[in-house]
Amino acid sequence: MKAKNLSITIDGIDKKILRKLMEDARTPILEIARLVGISGAAIHQRLKKLEKSGLISGSQCIIDHKVLGYNTLAFVGVYLDKTMSHLDAVKLLKRIPEVLECHFTSGQWSLFVKVVSKNNAHLMHILNEDILTISGVLRTETFVSLDQQIDRQIQI
Amino acid sequence: MKAKNLSITIDGIDKKILRKLMEDARTPILEIARLVGISGAAIHQRLKKLEKSGLISGSQCIIDHKVLGYNTLAFVGVYLDKTMSHLDAVKLLKRIPEVLECHFTSGQWSLFVKVVSKNNAHLMHILNEDILTISGVLRTETFVSLDQQIDRQIQI
DNA sequence: AGTGAAAATTCCTGGCA
DNA sequence: TGCCAGGAATTTTCACT
C-alpha cells in the first residue's frame, strides 16, 4: 500500500525530535542532536521543515489548574434555541474565561463545552449565571470529571 | 476580601511571563525580559519559582492532528458493566493510541473518552474493534466534533 | 540531507545593592 | 527582589560535501 501523499514525509529522526519536544518543548536543540546522533545544524533545519509543514503548530507551557485553585473539570452539553446562531453563542462563550473548549457537535446537543472551575459552587455559578443567561441557550447537561486518567497528544 | 493563601503569589510580572510562555514555550528568557522591562536574571529566578511551585507543570510542542491525516475528533461516552473495574478499562483504553483523554465522570456514563481518527470509517473501526471489544464495555454513545471553535488554557 | 566552524545570542550563576 | 557581569552553552547561518 502506498503512503498517502501529504506534504510531509517524516522519518525516524523526525519522530525522535518530535517525541522529545512533545515531552519538553524547551529541550535544547543540541541536546536532541546528541540524543539522535546527528549535528545540531541538521536538527535545526529539520525543525524548520516541521514547523513550516504545520505539523508543529506551536508550543506552550502547561499550567496546572489545581495550583490556581481550579479543582473541578466538567463537560457541558448545550441545547440552543434554533433562532440562536451557533457563532453568536460561541462568541459569548468565549467571554467566559473558564470555558476552555467549545465544539459544534453531532448528536443531541448544539454545542459541547469543557469548563474548569474552583469547586462545585463555582461550577454552578458558571452554569447558571454565565452559560444559561446567554440568550438562546435552552438548557444544559453537565458531566463532572471526577478523575482524568488519560491526557496526552497523539503518538508519533 | 483576602486572597486565598496558596503556596504561590503571582504578580503582574509573573503573569506576563506566563502569558508569553503559554503562547510560545520556546520564547527566549531575554526576549521576555525586554518585553517586561526587567533583567534576564530576574526573569530566570521568577521562572524557577514558578516551576518549583508547580504552577508550570511542563511544556510541550503542539502537533496538528490534521497534518497527520487525523481529521475527526469525537467524544465517546462509555457504559461499563458493573463487574468491570474502571481502572482495568482505562488500562485497556490506554493501549488505543487514538484515545487522547479519558475521564471518570458523574452522570450516565462510567467513562468519557476523547478520540481522534482519520475519518468516519476509522472512527467506526476504533469504536467497534477497539473500544467495544473491551470486556465489560456494554455500549457507547458518540459525539463527533464537527468544528472546534474554542481551544485554550485557563487565562492568567 | 548532513557537517563543521564561526558569529550572535542566550543561559545561568555569583556577587552586590 | 532585582541588577550587573562574564563564562558556558546554545542558536543560527553558511560554505562545503
GROMACS .gro file of C-alpha atoms (C1' of nucleotides) in nm:
model
  346
    1MET     CA    1   0.000   0.000   0.000
    2LYS     CA    2   0.132   0.339  -0.093
    3ALA     CA    3   0.162   0.601   0.178
    4LYS     CA    4  -0.071   0.894   0.143
    5ASN     CA    5   0.099   1.178  -0.031
    6LEU     CA    6   0.074   1.455   0.222
    7SER     CA    7   0.307   1.750   0.208
    8ILE     CA    8   0.539   1.600   0.469
    9THR     CA    9   0.737   1.285   0.498
   10ILE     CA   10   0.854   1.201   0.846
   11ASP     CA   11   1.134   0.961   0.913
   12GLY     CA   12   1.264   0.809   1.233
   13ILE     CA   13   1.483   1.105   1.317
   14ASP     CA   14   1.192   1.346   1.283
   15LYS     CA   15   0.992   1.123   1.511
   16LYS     CA   16   1.261   1.131   1.775
   17ILE     CA   17   1.279   1.508   1.756
   18LEU     CA   18   0.902   1.538   1.784
   19ARG     CA   19   0.873   1.296   2.072
   20LYS     CA   20   1.134   1.483   2.268
   21LEU     CA   21   0.977   1.822   2.206
   22MET     CA   22   0.629   1.693   2.284
   23GLU     CA   23   0.764   1.591   2.620
   24ASP     CA   24   0.954   1.915   2.681
   25ALA     CA   25   0.931   2.196   2.432
   26ARG     CA   26   1.233   2.371   2.580
   27THR     CA   27   1.478   2.088   2.520
   28PRO     CA   28   1.789   2.245   2.365
   29ILE     CA   29   1.848   2.155   2.004
   30LEU     CA   30   2.198   2.041   2.085
   31GLU     CA   31   2.068   1.802   2.346
   32ILE     CA   32   1.838   1.648   2.087
   33ALA     CA   33   2.130   1.634   1.849
   34ARG     CA   34   2.333   1.435   2.099
   35LEU     CA   35   2.036   1.209   2.164
   36VAL     CA   36   1.971   1.140   1.798
   37GLY     CA   37   2.330   1.130   1.686
   38ILE     CA   38   2.337   1.397   1.419
   39SER     CA   39   2.461   1.755   1.426
   40GLY     CA   40   2.276   2.047   1.578
   41ALA     CA   41   2.258   2.217   1.242
   42ALA     CA   42   2.076   1.917   1.097
   43ILE     CA   43   1.825   1.915   1.381
   44HIS     CA   44   1.779   2.283   1.327
   45GLN     CA   45   1.687   2.252   0.963
   46ARG     CA   46   1.460   1.955   1.028
   47LEU     CA   47   1.281   2.157   1.292
   48LYS     CA   48   1.228   2.440   1.049
   49LYS     CA   49   1.086   2.194   0.800
   50LEU     CA   50   0.847   2.051   1.058
   51GLU     CA   51   0.730   2.396   1.158
   52LYS     CA   52   0.686   2.505   0.801
   53SER     CA   53   0.479   2.198   0.722
   54GLY     CA   54   0.244   2.289   1.003
   55LEU     CA   55   0.291   1.959   1.182
   56ILE     CA   56   0.432   2.155   1.473
   57SER     CA   57   0.172   2.422   1.521
   58GLY     CA   58   0.341   2.583   1.819
   59SER     CA   59   0.444   2.520   2.173
   60GLN     CA   60   0.313   2.610   2.511
   61CYS     CA   61   0.397   2.581   2.873
   62ILE     CA   62   0.139   2.387   3.065
   63ILE     CA   63  -0.033   2.549   3.360
   64ASP     CA   64  -0.155   2.328   3.642
   65HIS     CA   65  -0.512   2.443   3.708
   66LYS     CA   66  -0.511   2.294   4.052
   67VAL     CA   67  -0.229   2.514   4.174
   68LEU     CA   68  -0.450   2.809   4.082
   69GLY     CA   69  -0.734   2.658   4.283
   70TYR     CA   70  -0.928   2.526   3.985
   71ASN     CA   71  -1.010   2.181   4.108
   72THR     CA   72  -1.313   2.091   3.903
   73LEU     CA   73  -1.330   1.996   3.537
   74ALA     CA   74  -1.664   1.948   3.368
   75PHE     CA   75  -1.818   1.891   3.028
   76VAL     CA   76  -2.138   2.070   2.940
   77GLY     CA   77  -2.377   1.983   2.662
   78VAL     CA   78  -2.565   2.293   2.548
   79TYR     CA   79  -2.906   2.297   2.384
   80LEU     CA   80  -2.960   2.605   2.169
   81ASP     CA   81  -3.283   2.757   2.050
   82LYS     CA   82  -3.297   2.725   1.674
   83THR     CA   83  -3.324   3.101   1.642
   84MET     CA   84  -2.985   3.142   1.806
   85SER     CA   85  -2.688   3.133   1.574
   86HIS     CA   86  -2.417   2.898   1.690
   87LEU     CA   87  -2.150   3.152   1.613
   88ASP     CA   88  -2.312   3.415   1.830
   89ALA     CA   89  -2.334   3.168   2.115
   90VAL     CA   90  -1.968   3.080   2.073
   91LYS     CA   91  -1.879   3.448   2.077
   92LEU     CA   92  -2.046   3.481   2.415
   93LEU     CA   93  -1.897   3.159   2.548
   94LYS     CA   94  -1.553   3.294   2.460
   95ARG     CA   95  -1.605   3.570   2.711
   96ILE     CA   96  -1.634   3.318   2.993
   97PRO     CA   97  -1.272   3.257   3.096
   98GLU     CA   98  -1.349   2.919   3.249
   99VAL     CA   99  -1.461   2.783   2.912
  100LEU     CA  100  -1.157   2.609   2.765
  101GLU     CA  101  -1.306   2.421   2.471
  102CYS     CA  102  -1.618   2.455   2.265
  103HIS     CA  103  -1.724   2.212   1.996
  104PHE     CA  104  -2.006   2.217   1.749
  105THR     CA  105  -2.115   1.855   1.767
  106SER     CA  106  -2.335   1.599   1.603
  107GLY     CA  107  -2.595   1.443   1.829
  108GLN     CA  108  -2.835   1.579   2.081
  109TRP     CA  109  -2.651   1.897   2.175
  110SER     CA  110  -2.581   2.203   1.967
  111LEU     CA  111  -2.256   2.279   2.146
  112PHE     CA  112  -2.031   2.086   2.373
  113VAL     CA  113  -1.813   2.274   2.617
  114LYS     CA  114  -1.525   2.197   2.852
  115VAL     CA  115  -1.518   2.410   3.166
  116VAL     CA  116  -1.288   2.443   3.465
  117SER     CA  117  -1.397   2.583   3.799
  118LYS     CA  118  -1.269   2.620   4.152
  119ASN     CA  119  -1.531   2.394   4.306
  120ASN     CA  120  -1.886   2.278   4.263
  121ALA     CA  121  -2.035   2.605   4.380
  122HIS     CA  122  -1.827   2.791   4.129
  123LEU     CA  123  -1.930   2.548   3.856
  124MET     CA  124  -2.294   2.605   3.944
  125HIS     CA  125  -2.237   2.976   3.918
  126ILE     CA  126  -2.079   2.945   3.575
  127LEU     CA  127  -2.368   2.731   3.457
  128ASN     CA  128  -2.647   2.941   3.599
  129GLU     CA  129  -2.508   3.291   3.572
  130ASP     CA  130  -2.281   3.271   3.271
  131ILE     CA  131  -2.396   2.998   3.036
  132LEU     CA  132  -2.769   2.975   3.096
  133THR     CA  133  -2.807   3.351   3.077
  134ILE     CA  134  -2.687   3.352   2.717
  135SER     CA  135  -2.996   3.419   2.511
  136GLY     CA  136  -3.087   3.117   2.301
  137VAL     CA  137  -2.945   2.867   2.548
  138LEU     CA  138  -3.237   2.647   2.640
  139ARG     CA  139  -3.077   2.412   2.886
  140THR     CA  140  -2.755   2.231   2.966
  141GLU     CA  141  -2.641   1.888   3.075
  142THR     CA  142  -2.332   1.866   3.289
  143PHE     CA  143  -2.081   1.588   3.342
  144VAL     CA  144  -1.820   1.639   3.606
  145SER     CA  145  -1.484   1.475   3.554
  146LEU     CA  146  -1.417   1.309   3.887
  147ASP     CA  147  -1.076   1.197   3.771
  148GLN     CA  148  -0.882   1.227   3.448
  149GLN     CA  149  -0.684   0.914   3.384
  150ILE     CA  150  -0.555   0.978   3.034
  151ASP     CA  151  -0.431   1.310   2.897
  152ARG     CA  152  -0.196   1.302   2.604
  153GLN     CA  153  -0.131   1.402   2.247
  154ILE     CA  154  -0.138   1.170   1.954
  155GLN     CA  155   0.154   0.930   1.949
  156ILE     CA  156   0.414   0.973   1.680
  157MET     CA  157  -1.174   4.010   5.062
  158LYS     CA  158  -0.846   3.840   5.140
  159ALA     CA  159  -0.677   3.640   4.868
  160LYS     CA  160  -0.660   3.269   4.927
  161ASN     CA  161  -0.331   3.175   5.081
  162LEU     CA  162  -0.193   2.928   4.833
  163SER     CA  163   0.173   2.849   4.821
  164ILE     CA  164   0.234   3.097   4.540
  165THR     CA  165   0.175   3.464   4.498
  166ILE     CA  166   0.172   3.583   4.141
  167ASP     CA  167   0.218   3.944   4.048
  168GLY     CA  168   0.179   4.125   3.721
  169ILE     CA  169   0.530   4.040   3.604
  170ASP     CA  170   0.475   3.671   3.666
  171LYS     CA  171   0.154   3.693   3.468
  172LYS     CA  172   0.332   3.849   3.173
  173ILE     CA  173   0.596   3.578   3.182
  174LEU     CA  174   0.332   3.307   3.197
  175ARG     CA  175   0.121   3.455   2.920
  176LYS     CA  176   0.418   3.472   2.690
  177LEU     CA  177   0.529   3.117   2.761
  178MET     CA  178   0.176   2.984   2.726
  179GLU     CA  179   0.175   3.133   2.380
  180ASP     CA  180   0.523   3.007   2.288
  181ALA     CA  181   0.716   2.791   2.529
  182ARG     CA  182   1.041   2.847   2.343
  183THR     CA  183   1.045   3.223   2.383
  184PRO     CA  184   1.397   3.315   2.500
  185ILE     CA  185   1.415   3.444   2.854
  186LEU     CA  186   1.596   3.755   2.737
  187GLU     CA  187   1.315   3.835   2.496
  188ILE     CA  188   1.067   3.813   2.780
  189ALA     CA  189   1.300   4.033   2.983
  190ARG     CA  190   1.291   4.301   2.716
  191LEU     CA  191   0.915   4.269   2.689
  192VAL     CA  192   0.858   4.302   3.062
  193GLY     CA  193   1.131   4.553   3.127
  194ILE     CA  194   1.341   4.374   3.386
  195SER     CA  195   1.667   4.184   3.356
  196GLY     CA  196   1.705   3.833   3.227
  197ALA     CA  197   1.839   3.719   3.560
  198ALA     CA  198   1.523   3.835   3.732
  199ILE     CA  199   1.305   3.652   3.480
  200HIS     CA  200   1.521   3.350   3.531
  201GLN     CA  201   1.470   3.336   3.905
  202ARG     CA  202   1.099   3.404   3.874
  203LEU     CA  203   1.070   3.118   3.630
  204LYS     CA  204   1.244   2.887   3.870
  205LYS     CA  205   0.999   2.992   4.139
  206LEU     CA  206   0.703   2.928   3.911
  207GLU     CA  207   0.833   2.586   3.818
  208LYS     CA  208   0.906   2.496   4.175
  209SER     CA  209   0.556   2.595   4.282
  210GLY     CA  210   0.416   2.353   4.027
  211LEU     CA  211   0.215   2.621   3.851
  212ILE     CA  212   0.419   2.550   3.540
  213SER     CA  213   0.396   2.175   3.513
  214GLY     CA  214   0.592   2.145   3.191
  215SER     CA  215   0.590   2.243   2.829
  216GLN     CA  216   0.513   2.072   2.504
  217CYS     CA  217   0.514   2.136   2.136
  218ILE     CA  218   0.172   2.107   1.982
  219ILE     CA  219   0.116   1.865   1.698
  220ASP     CA  220  -0.152   1.942   1.441
  221HIS     CA  221  -0.352   1.620   1.406
  222LYS     CA  222  -0.486   1.724   1.071
  223VAL     CA  223  -0.144   1.739   0.912
  224LEU     CA  224  -0.106   1.374   1.008
  225GLY     CA  225  -0.439   1.298   0.845
  226TYR     CA  226  -0.639   1.280   1.165
  227ASN     CA  227  -0.937   1.485   1.064
  228THR     CA  228  -1.203   1.364   1.303
  229LEU     CA  229  -1.237   1.439   1.671
  230ALA     CA  230  -1.504   1.266   1.876
  231PHE     CA  231  -1.622   1.224   2.232
  232VAL     CA  232  -1.738   0.884   2.344
  233GLY     CA  233  -1.947   0.806   2.648
  234VAL     CA  234  -1.876   0.453   2.768
  235TYR     CA  235  -2.117   0.235   2.966
  236LEU     CA  236  -1.936  -0.025   3.172
  237ASP     CA  237  -2.070  -0.345   3.318
  238LYS     CA  238  -2.063  -0.315   3.695
  239THR     CA  239  -1.837  -0.617   3.715
  240MET     CA  240  -1.569  -0.436   3.514
  241SER     CA  241  -1.327  -0.228   3.716
  242HIS     CA  242  -1.284   0.120   3.582
  243LEU     CA  243  -0.911   0.101   3.620
  244ASP     CA  244  -0.886  -0.212   3.410
  245ALA     CA  245  -1.091  -0.048   3.142
  246VAL     CA  246  -0.865   0.255   3.148
  247LYS     CA  247  -0.562   0.032   3.120
  248LEU     CA  248  -0.701  -0.114   2.800
  249LEU     CA  249  -0.811   0.223   2.666
  250LYS     CA  250  -0.454   0.347   2.712
  251ARG     CA  251  -0.340   0.093   2.457
  252ILE     CA  252  -0.555   0.256   2.190
  253PRO     CA  253  -0.332   0.532   2.053
  254GLU     CA  254  -0.624   0.734   1.922
  255VAL     CA  255  -0.762   0.778   2.275
  256LEU     CA  256  -0.629   1.112   2.395
  257GLU     CA  257  -0.832   1.170   2.710
  258CYS     CA  258  -1.025   0.951   2.947
  259HIS     CA  259  -1.234   1.078   3.235
  260PHE     CA  260  -1.419   0.902   3.509
  261THR     CA  261  -1.737   1.109   3.515
  262SER     CA  262  -2.051   1.167   3.709
  263GLY     CA  263  -2.371   1.111   3.518
  264GLN     CA  264  -2.493   0.841   3.288
  265TRP     CA  265  -2.157   0.715   3.164
  266SER     CA  266  -1.885   0.533   3.350
  267LEU     CA  267  -1.609   0.678   3.137
  268PHE     CA  268  -1.587   0.963   2.895
  269VAL     CA  269  -1.326   0.949   2.623
  270LYS     CA  270  -1.182   1.184   2.363
  271VAL     CA  271  -1.072   1.016   2.043
  272VAL     CA  272  -0.910   1.128   1.720
  273SER     CA  273  -0.936   0.938   1.395
  274LYS     CA  274  -0.852   0.981   1.030
  275ASN     CA  275  -1.212   0.978   0.911
  276ASN     CA  276  -1.553   0.839   0.995
  277ALA     CA  277  -1.466   0.489   0.881
  278HIS     CA  278  -1.161   0.491   1.102
  279LEU     CA  279  -1.368   0.620   1.393
  280MET     CA  280  -1.616   0.339   1.341
  281HIS     CA  281  -1.332   0.093   1.346
  282ILE     CA  282  -1.195   0.231   1.673
  283LEU     CA  283  -1.540   0.212   1.828
  284ASN     CA  284  -1.631  -0.134   1.707
  285GLU     CA  285  -1.296  -0.310   1.706
  286ASP     CA  286  -1.106  -0.137   1.982
  287ILE     CA  287  -1.345   0.006   2.238
  288LEU     CA  288  -1.649  -0.220   2.218
  289THR     CA  289  -1.432  -0.529   2.226
  290ILE     CA  290  -1.304  -0.439   2.572
  291SER     CA  291  -1.474  -0.683   2.805
  292GLY     CA  292  -1.713  -0.503   3.035
  293VAL     CA  293  -1.795  -0.229   2.785
  294LEU     CA  294  -2.168  -0.253   2.733
  295ARG     CA  295  -2.222   0.022   2.481
  296THR     CA  296  -2.104   0.363   2.375
  297GLU     CA  297  -2.250   0.695   2.269
  298THR     CA  298  -2.053   0.901   2.026
  299PHE     CA  299  -2.049   1.273   1.957
  300VAL     CA  300  -1.845   1.392   1.665
  301SER     CA  301  -1.690   1.736   1.689
  302LEU     CA  302  -1.782   1.893   1.358
  303ASP     CA  303  -1.585   2.205   1.443
  304GLN     CA  304  -1.383   2.315   1.742
  305GLN     CA  305  -1.430   2.686   1.796
  306ILE     CA  306  -1.254   2.732   2.128
  307ASP     CA  307  -0.933   2.565   2.240
  308ARG     CA  308  -0.728   2.733   2.507
  309GLN     CA  309  -0.576   2.714   2.851
  310ILE     CA  310  -0.703   2.898   3.151
  311GLN     CA  311  -0.639   3.271   3.132
  312ILE     CA  312  -0.388   3.421   3.372
  313DA     C1'  313   2.034   1.592   0.393
  314DG     C1'  314   2.438   1.632   0.683
  315DT     C1'  315   2.879   1.852   0.872
  316DG     C1'  316   3.187   2.177   1.097
  317DA     C1'  317   3.301   2.620   1.220
  318DA     C1'  318   3.210   3.085   1.339
  319DA     C1'  319   2.927   3.475   1.498
  320DA     C1'  320   2.536   3.627   1.751
  321DT     C1'  321   2.253   3.533   2.111
  322DT     C1'  322   2.113   3.331   2.527
  323DC     C1'  323   2.152   3.081   2.972
  324DC     C1'  324   2.282   3.076   3.423
  325DT     C1'  325   2.547   3.168   3.833
  326DG     C1'  326   2.755   3.451   4.183
  327DG     C1'  327   2.823   3.887   4.398
  328DC     C1'  328   2.614   4.311   4.524
  329DA     C1'  329   2.252   4.695   4.601
  330DT     C1'  330   1.367   4.124   4.463
  331DG     C1'  331   1.638   4.298   4.136
  332DC     C1'  332   2.068   4.421   3.868
  333DC     C1'  333   2.523   4.352   3.656
  334DA     C1'  334   2.891   4.090   3.469
  335DG     C1'  335   3.107   3.714   3.247
  336DG     C1'  336   3.198   3.229   3.120
  337DA     C1'  337   2.946   2.833   2.942
  338DA     C1'  338   2.614   2.680   2.636
  339DT     C1'  339   2.304   2.737   2.261
  340DT     C1'  340   2.111   2.911   1.829
  341DT     C1'  341   2.159   3.020   1.372
  342DT     C1'  342   2.379   3.077   0.940
  343DC     C1'  343   2.697   2.950   0.574
  344DA     C1'  344   3.009   2.715   0.272
  345DC     C1'  345   3.120   2.251   0.160
  346DT     C1'  346   3.026   1.763   0.090
   0.00000   0.00000   0.00000
